[in-house]
Short mmCIF file of C-alpha atoms in Angstrom, two decimals:
data_model
loop_
_atom_site.label_atom_id
_atom_site.label_comp_id
_atom_site.label_asym_id
_atom_site.label_seq_id
_atom_site.Cartn_x
_atom_site.Cartn_y
_atom_site.Cartn_z
CA UNK Z 1 -2.94 -18.13 12.28
CA UNK Z 2 -3.49 -17.70 8.57
CA UNK Z 3 -6.46 -16.13 6.90
CA UNK Z 4 -7.94 -18.25 4.13
CA UNK Z 5 -10.31 -15.88 2.36
CA UNK Z 6 -8.64 -12.70 1.06
CA UNK Z 7 -10.39 -10.61 -1.57
CA UNK Z 8 -10.18 -7.17 -3.09
CA UNK Z 9 -13.12 -4.93 -3.86
CA UNK Z 10 -13.71 -1.27 -4.70
CA UNK Z 11 -13.51 1.09 -1.73
CA UNK Z 12 -16.82 2.16 -0.19
CA UNK Z 13 -17.23 5.38 1.74
CA UNK Z 14 -17.90 3.50 4.99
CA UNK Z 15 -14.46 1.81 4.65
CA UNK Z 16 -12.77 5.16 5.23
CA UNK Z 17 -13.48 5.26 8.99
CA UNK Z 18 -11.85 1.83 9.33
CA UNK Z 19 -8.86 2.96 7.28
CA UNK Z 20 -8.59 6.03 9.53
CA UNK Z 21 -8.50 3.87 12.66
CA UNK Z 22 -5.81 1.65 11.13
CA UNK Z 23 -3.75 4.72 10.17
CA UNK Z 24 -3.87 5.93 13.79
CA UNK Z 25 -2.66 2.66 15.32
CA UNK Z 26 0.49 3.59 17.28
CA UNK Z 27 2.47 0.48 16.27
CA UNK Z 28 1.56 0.93 12.60
CA UNK Z 29 2.71 4.56 12.77
CA UNK Z 30 6.01 3.48 14.34
CA UNK Z 31 6.64 0.76 11.76
CA UNK Z 32 5.69 2.83 8.73
CA UNK Z 33 7.23 6.10 9.92
CA UNK Z 34 4.07 7.81 8.64
CA UNK Z 35 2.37 10.68 10.46
CA UNK Z 36 -1.37 9.99 10.70
CA UNK Z 37 -3.71 12.71 9.48
CA UNK Z 38 -6.48 14.27 11.57
CA UNK Z 39 -9.90 12.82 10.67
CA UNK Z 40 -11.12 15.61 8.37
CA UNK Z 41 -7.79 15.87 6.54
CA UNK Z 42 -7.72 12.07 6.16
CA UNK Z 43 -11.26 11.94 4.73
CA UNK Z 44 -10.59 14.87 2.38
CA UNK Z 45 -7.34 13.27 1.16
CA UNK Z 46 -9.06 9.94 0.49
CA UNK Z 47 -12.16 11.37 -1.15
CA UNK Z 48 -10.41 13.98 -3.28
CA UNK Z 49 -6.91 12.70 -3.99
CA UNK Z 50 -7.07 8.93 -3.66
CA UNK Z 51 -10.59 8.07 -4.81
CA UNK Z 52 -10.79 11.22 -6.93
CA UNK Z 53 -7.75 10.30 -9.03
CA UNK Z 54 -9.04 8.56 -12.17
CA UNK Z 55 -5.55 7.16 -12.89
CA UNK Z 56 -5.33 5.44 -9.51
CA UNK Z 57 -6.27 1.88 -8.72
CA UNK Z 58 -7.73 1.64 -5.21
CA UNK Z 59 -8.99 -1.48 -3.46
CA UNK Z 60 -10.27 -2.48 -0.05
CA UNK Z 61 -8.65 -5.64 1.28
CA UNK Z 62 -11.26 -7.97 2.78
CA UNK Z 63 -10.13 -10.92 4.93
CA UNK Z 64 -12.68 -13.48 6.10
CA UNK Z 65 -15.44 -10.97 5.36
CA UNK Z 66 -13.90 -8.09 7.37
CA UNK Z 67 -12.20 -4.92 6.11
CA UNK Z 68 -8.51 -5.64 6.64
CA UNK Z 69 -7.07 -2.55 4.94
CA UNK Z 70 -6.41 -1.02 1.56
CA UNK Z 71 -4.03 -1.24 -1.36
CA UNK Z 72 -3.49 1.46 -3.98
CA UNK Z 73 -1.46 2.39 -7.05
CA UNK Z 74 -0.83 5.96 -8.19
CA UNK Z 75 1.43 8.02 -10.43
CA UNK Z 76 4.26 10.19 -9.12
CA UNK Z 77 5.59 11.90 -12.20
CA UNK Z 78 6.62 9.18 -14.63
CA UNK Z 79 6.63 6.42 -12.01
CA UNK Z 80 3.77 4.21 -10.88
CA UNK Z 81 3.82 3.38 -7.14
CA UNK Z 82 1.93 0.99 -4.94
CA UNK Z 83 1.27 1.08 -1.24
CA UNK Z 84 -0.93 -0.65 1.29
CA UNK Z 85 -2.10 -0.37 4.86
CA UNK Z 86 -3.44 -3.25 6.91
CA UNK Z 87 -4.98 -3.28 10.35
CA UNK Z 88 -2.73 -4.79 13.00
CA UNK Z 89 -5.11 -7.74 13.54
CA UNK Z 90 -4.21 -8.86 10.01
CA UNK Z 91 -0.42 -8.72 10.31
CA UNK Z 92 1.49 -11.98 10.12
CA UNK Z 93 -1.47 -13.94 8.77
CA UNK Z 94 -0.61 -13.91 5.05
CA UNK Z 95 -3.27 -11.30 4.28
CA UNK Z 96 -0.84 -8.74 2.88
CA UNK Z 97 0.95 -11.24 0.65
CA UNK Z 98 -2.29 -12.60 -0.78
CA UNK Z 99 -3.78 -9.13 -1.22
CA UNK Z 100 -0.71 -7.84 -3.04
CA UNK Z 101 -0.63 -10.90 -5.31
CA UNK Z 102 -4.28 -10.31 -6.21
CA UNK Z 103 -3.66 -6.60 -6.71
CA UNK Z 104 -0.74 -7.26 -9.06
CA UNK Z 105 -3.10 -9.21 -11.30
CA UNK Z 106 -5.19 -6.03 -11.71
CA UNK Z 107 -2.37 -3.49 -11.64
CA UNK Z 108 -0.34 -4.43 -14.69
CA UNK Z 109 1.83 -1.30 -15.11
CA UNK Z 110 5.50 -2.19 -14.97
CA UNK Z 111 7.82 -1.07 -13.67
CA UNK Z 112 5.89 -0.63 -10.42
CA UNK Z 113 7.64 1.00 -7.46
CA UNK Z 114 7.22 0.89 -3.69
CA UNK Z 115 9.10 2.84 -1.01
CA UNK Z 116 8.56 1.29 2.42
CA UNK Z 117 10.35 2.34 5.60
CA UNK Z 118 13.51 0.21 5.57
CA UNK Z 119 13.12 -0.88 9.20
CA UNK Z 120 9.63 -2.21 8.45
CA UNK Z 121 11.15 -5.55 7.55
CA UNK Z 122 7.78 -7.29 7.30
CA UNK Z 123 6.63 -4.85 4.62
CA UNK Z 124 9.91 -5.11 2.72
CA UNK Z 125 9.71 -8.93 2.84
CA UNK Z 126 6.08 -8.85 1.66
CA UNK Z 127 7.10 -6.83 -1.39
CA UNK Z 128 10.12 -9.04 -2.09
CA UNK Z 129 7.96 -12.19 -1.87
CA UNK Z 130 5.88 -10.66 -4.66
CA UNK Z 131 8.88 -10.00 -6.93
CA UNK Z 132 10.01 -6.50 -5.93
CA UNK Z 133 13.77 -5.94 -5.83
CA UNK Z 134 15.94 -3.03 -4.60
CA UNK Z 135 16.27 -0.15 -7.05
CA UNK Z 136 18.99 2.48 -6.89
CA UNK Z 137 18.37 5.87 -8.44
CA UNK Z 138 20.91 8.59 -7.66
CA UNK Z 139 18.85 11.18 -9.55
CA UNK Z 140 15.70 10.56 -7.47
CA UNK Z 141 16.73 9.41 -3.99
CA UNK Z 142 14.06 8.38 -1.49
CA UNK Z 143 13.67 9.97 1.91
CA UNK Z 144 16.22 8.92 4.51
CA UNK Z 145 15.30 5.64 6.16
CA UNK Z 146 13.20 4.41 3.25
CA UNK Z 147 14.10 1.94 0.51
CA UNK Z 148 13.04 2.03 -3.14
CA UNK Z 149 11.89 -1.28 -4.60
CA UNK Z 150 10.72 -2.09 -8.11
CA UNK Z 151 8.70 -4.82 -9.77
CA UNK Z 152 10.05 -5.14 -13.27
CA UNK Z 153 8.41 -6.41 -16.41
CA UNK Z 154 9.79 -9.94 -16.43
CA UNK Z 155 9.32 -10.28 -20.18
CA UNK Z 156 11.63 -7.39 -20.99
CA UNK Z 157 13.61 -6.90 -17.77
CA UNK Z 158 12.70 -3.19 -17.81
CA UNK Z 159 13.56 -0.77 -16.39
#
């Protein structure tokens, strides 16, 4: 089943409880290899670090009028990264691909990096469908089990 109406909007405070529930989904934790935060730590992280970072781009993904997840971009040193988290009910329905395509129209910094868990093949495929390719960097290796992908500036081929 595909979802026809996918939109992005600014994050509202009441979205955070939904994001928290999605982060605590056992299958999502297994696939992402991410340890979910306790509620108060999660809310503090989102309010202070994610939403409080003026250099970040943060959006709620809305599918058929419902909060499906979030997508963000942030700086780590000299590199711009993107990441997303969708509720399980939205997996395999094209929501992630459409949301990322919309997000990449707003987030124009290139190169743009992502570092999904390598065994999360659906996430890796989603990124590749949107133009991300493997990136090797011996000076800045990613954590074991993860893969570093990059979306280059097609006009210049950078980096």
